[in-house]
Amino acid sequence: MLTNRFTCRVRYGDTDRMGYAYYANYLRWFEIGRSELFRALGMTYREIEDKGILLPVAEAFCKYLAPARYDDSIIIETAIDVNVKAAMKFDYLILNEDGLIKIAEGYTKHPFVSPDGKVTRPPKFLREFISRKIS
């Protein structure tokens, strides 16, 4: 499994009136995790899109386990599930600053889509790129 960790801080605008991170921001943190995972592996989302492949979110799941609060430093751990063949699946774990408390966990699934909106087969360049990173 290809995994990356990225640390960020809960900003004031990420919180609700009670000072807890607003639930929708976890999906935004998932997106940050995906982008940073690809960047750490040596390819950006922009490069994938420049090659004519889009990865829209088709399915998202998030289980909230503990609150994140304003100014907390959080760890976004993102992994590619290499067992999914016809799409991409990313698994996420949001942890507190020291990595001891699970704040949330979830996943997103993404079909491969051409710029004209048609679902396509997994592109060879991306399959080969991921295969090289696994081995």
Short mmCIF file of C-alpha atoms in Angstrom, two decimals:
data_model
loop_
_atom_site.label_atom_id
_atom_site.label_comp_id
_atom_site.label_asym_id
_atom_site.label_seq_id
_atom_site.Cartn_x
_atom_site.Cartn_y
_atom_site.Cartn_z
CA MET A 1 0.00 0.00 0.00
CA LEU A 2 1.29 3.48 -0.89
CA THR A 3 0.95 5.81 2.10
CA ASN A 4 1.78 9.42 2.91
CA ARG A 5 1.38 11.58 5.99
CA PHE A 6 0.80 15.32 5.83
CA THR A 7 0.38 17.68 8.77
CA CYS A 8 -1.87 20.72 8.78
CA ARG A 9 -3.58 22.96 11.31
CA VAL A 10 -7.30 23.38 11.96
CA ARG A 11 -8.02 26.99 11.07
CA TYR A 12 -10.65 29.18 12.67
CA GLY A 13 -12.70 29.09 9.47
CA ASP A 14 -12.70 25.27 9.64
CA THR A 15 -14.72 25.31 12.86
CA ASP A 16 -18.34 25.71 13.81
CA ARG A 17 -19.74 27.90 16.57
CA MET A 18 -18.71 25.32 19.18
CA GLY A 19 -15.06 25.47 18.07
CA TYR A 20 -15.09 21.96 16.57
CA ALA A 21 -13.99 21.26 13.02
CA TYR A 22 -17.07 21.40 10.79
CA TYR A 23 -17.85 17.93 9.43
CA ALA A 24 -17.54 18.83 5.73
CA ASN A 25 -13.95 19.95 6.21
CA TYR A 26 -12.90 16.34 6.72
CA LEU A 27 -13.66 15.71 3.04
CA ARG A 28 -11.52 18.74 2.16
CA TRP A 29 -8.72 17.28 4.30
CA PHE A 30 -9.13 14.00 2.41
CA GLU A 31 -8.60 15.94 -0.84
CA ILE A 32 -5.50 17.59 0.60
CA GLY A 33 -4.25 14.13 1.56
CA ARG A 34 -4.77 12.81 -2.00
CA SER A 35 -2.95 15.74 -3.54
CA GLU A 36 -0.03 15.51 -1.12
CA LEU A 37 0.22 11.73 -1.58
CA PHE A 38 0.61 12.12 -5.34
CA ARG A 39 3.07 14.98 -4.84
CA ALA A 40 5.16 12.83 -2.45
CA LEU A 41 5.17 10.01 -5.00
CA GLY A 42 6.47 12.35 -7.70
CA MET A 43 3.37 13.20 -9.76
CA THR A 44 0.83 15.95 -9.16
CA TYR A 45 -2.90 15.94 -9.78
CA ARG A 46 -2.28 18.65 -12.39
CA GLU A 47 0.07 16.34 -14.30
CA ILE A 48 -2.59 13.60 -14.31
CA GLU A 49 -5.20 16.06 -15.59
CA ASP A 50 -2.74 17.40 -18.20
CA LYS A 51 -2.56 13.84 -19.56
CA GLY A 52 -6.34 13.85 -20.04
CA ILE A 53 -7.47 11.97 -16.94
CA LEU A 54 -9.83 13.37 -14.32
CA LEU A 55 -10.51 11.66 -11.00
CA PRO A 56 -13.88 12.90 -9.71
CA VAL A 57 -15.16 11.62 -6.39
CA ALA A 58 -17.84 8.99 -6.99
CA GLU A 59 -18.13 7.76 -3.41
CA ALA A 60 -17.05 9.18 -0.06
CA PHE A 61 -17.27 7.87 3.47
CA CYS A 62 -16.13 9.40 6.74
CA LYS A 63 -16.48 8.07 10.26
CA TYR A 64 -15.94 10.70 12.95
CA LEU A 65 -14.22 9.31 16.02
CA ALA A 66 -13.05 12.30 18.08
CA PRO A 67 -13.34 16.06 17.60
CA ALA A 68 -10.69 18.25 16.04
CA ARG A 69 -10.67 21.78 17.43
CA TYR A 70 -9.48 25.18 16.35
CA ASP A 71 -5.67 25.41 16.16
CA ASP A 72 -5.14 21.65 16.58
CA SER A 73 -2.36 20.24 14.45
CA ILE A 74 -3.66 17.16 12.64
CA ILE A 75 -2.03 14.42 10.61
CA ILE A 76 -3.72 13.36 7.38
CA GLU A 77 -2.62 9.83 6.49
CA THR A 78 -3.58 8.82 2.97
CA ALA A 79 -3.09 5.45 1.28
CA ILE A 80 -3.90 4.15 -2.19
CA ASP A 81 -5.76 0.85 -2.10
CA VAL A 82 -3.91 -0.98 -4.88
CA ASN A 83 -6.43 -3.85 -4.85
CA VAL A 84 -9.05 -1.71 -6.63
CA LYS A 85 -8.44 -2.11 -10.37
CA ALA A 86 -11.14 -0.26 -12.33
CA ALA A 87 -10.96 2.94 -10.28
CA MET A 88 -8.84 4.52 -7.56
CA LYS A 89 -9.64 4.14 -3.89
CA PHE A 90 -7.94 6.19 -1.23
CA ASP A 91 -8.11 5.36 2.47
CA TYR A 92 -7.69 8.12 5.05
CA LEU A 93 -6.90 8.38 8.71
CA ILE A 94 -6.98 11.73 10.50
CA LEU A 95 -4.92 11.67 13.69
CA ASN A 96 -4.09 14.14 16.41
CA GLU A 97 -0.66 15.81 16.46
CA ASP A 98 1.18 12.97 18.20
CA GLY A 99 -0.60 10.29 16.16
CA LEU A 100 -2.12 8.59 19.18
CA ILE A 101 -5.78 9.58 18.80
CA LYS A 102 -7.84 8.69 15.74
CA ILE A 103 -10.01 11.68 14.87
CA ALA A 104 -11.63 10.28 11.72
CA GLU A 105 -11.24 7.57 9.11
CA GLY A 106 -12.74 7.10 5.71
CA TYR A 107 -12.25 6.57 2.01
CA THR A 108 -13.04 7.99 -1.41
CA LYS A 109 -13.46 6.18 -4.74
CA HIS A 110 -12.65 7.81 -8.07
CA PRO A 111 -13.40 6.59 -11.60
CA PHE A 112 -11.05 7.50 -14.43
CA VAL A 113 -12.85 10.07 -16.58
CA SER A 114 -11.87 11.70 -19.88
CA PRO A 115 -12.17 15.50 -20.29
CA ASP A 116 -15.48 14.99 -22.14
CA GLY A 117 -16.92 13.23 -19.07
CA LYS A 118 -16.73 9.60 -20.21
CA VAL A 119 -15.58 6.88 -17.83
CA THR A 120 -12.45 5.26 -19.22
CA ARG A 121 -10.12 2.39 -18.42
CA PRO A 122 -7.29 2.97 -15.96
CA PRO A 123 -4.62 4.78 -18.00
CA LYS A 124 -1.41 2.91 -18.70
CA PHE A 125 0.83 5.76 -17.52
CA LEU A 126 -0.85 5.81 -14.09
CA ARG A 127 -0.92 2.01 -13.72
CA GLU A 128 2.79 1.84 -14.54
CA PHE A 129 3.60 4.77 -12.25
CA ILE A 130 1.84 3.15 -9.28
CA SER A 131 3.35 -0.27 -10.06
CA ARG A 132 6.86 1.25 -9.97
CA LYS A 133 6.13 2.85 -6.60
CA ILE A 134 4.88 -0.43 -5.11
CA SER A 135 7.89 -2.48 -6.18
#
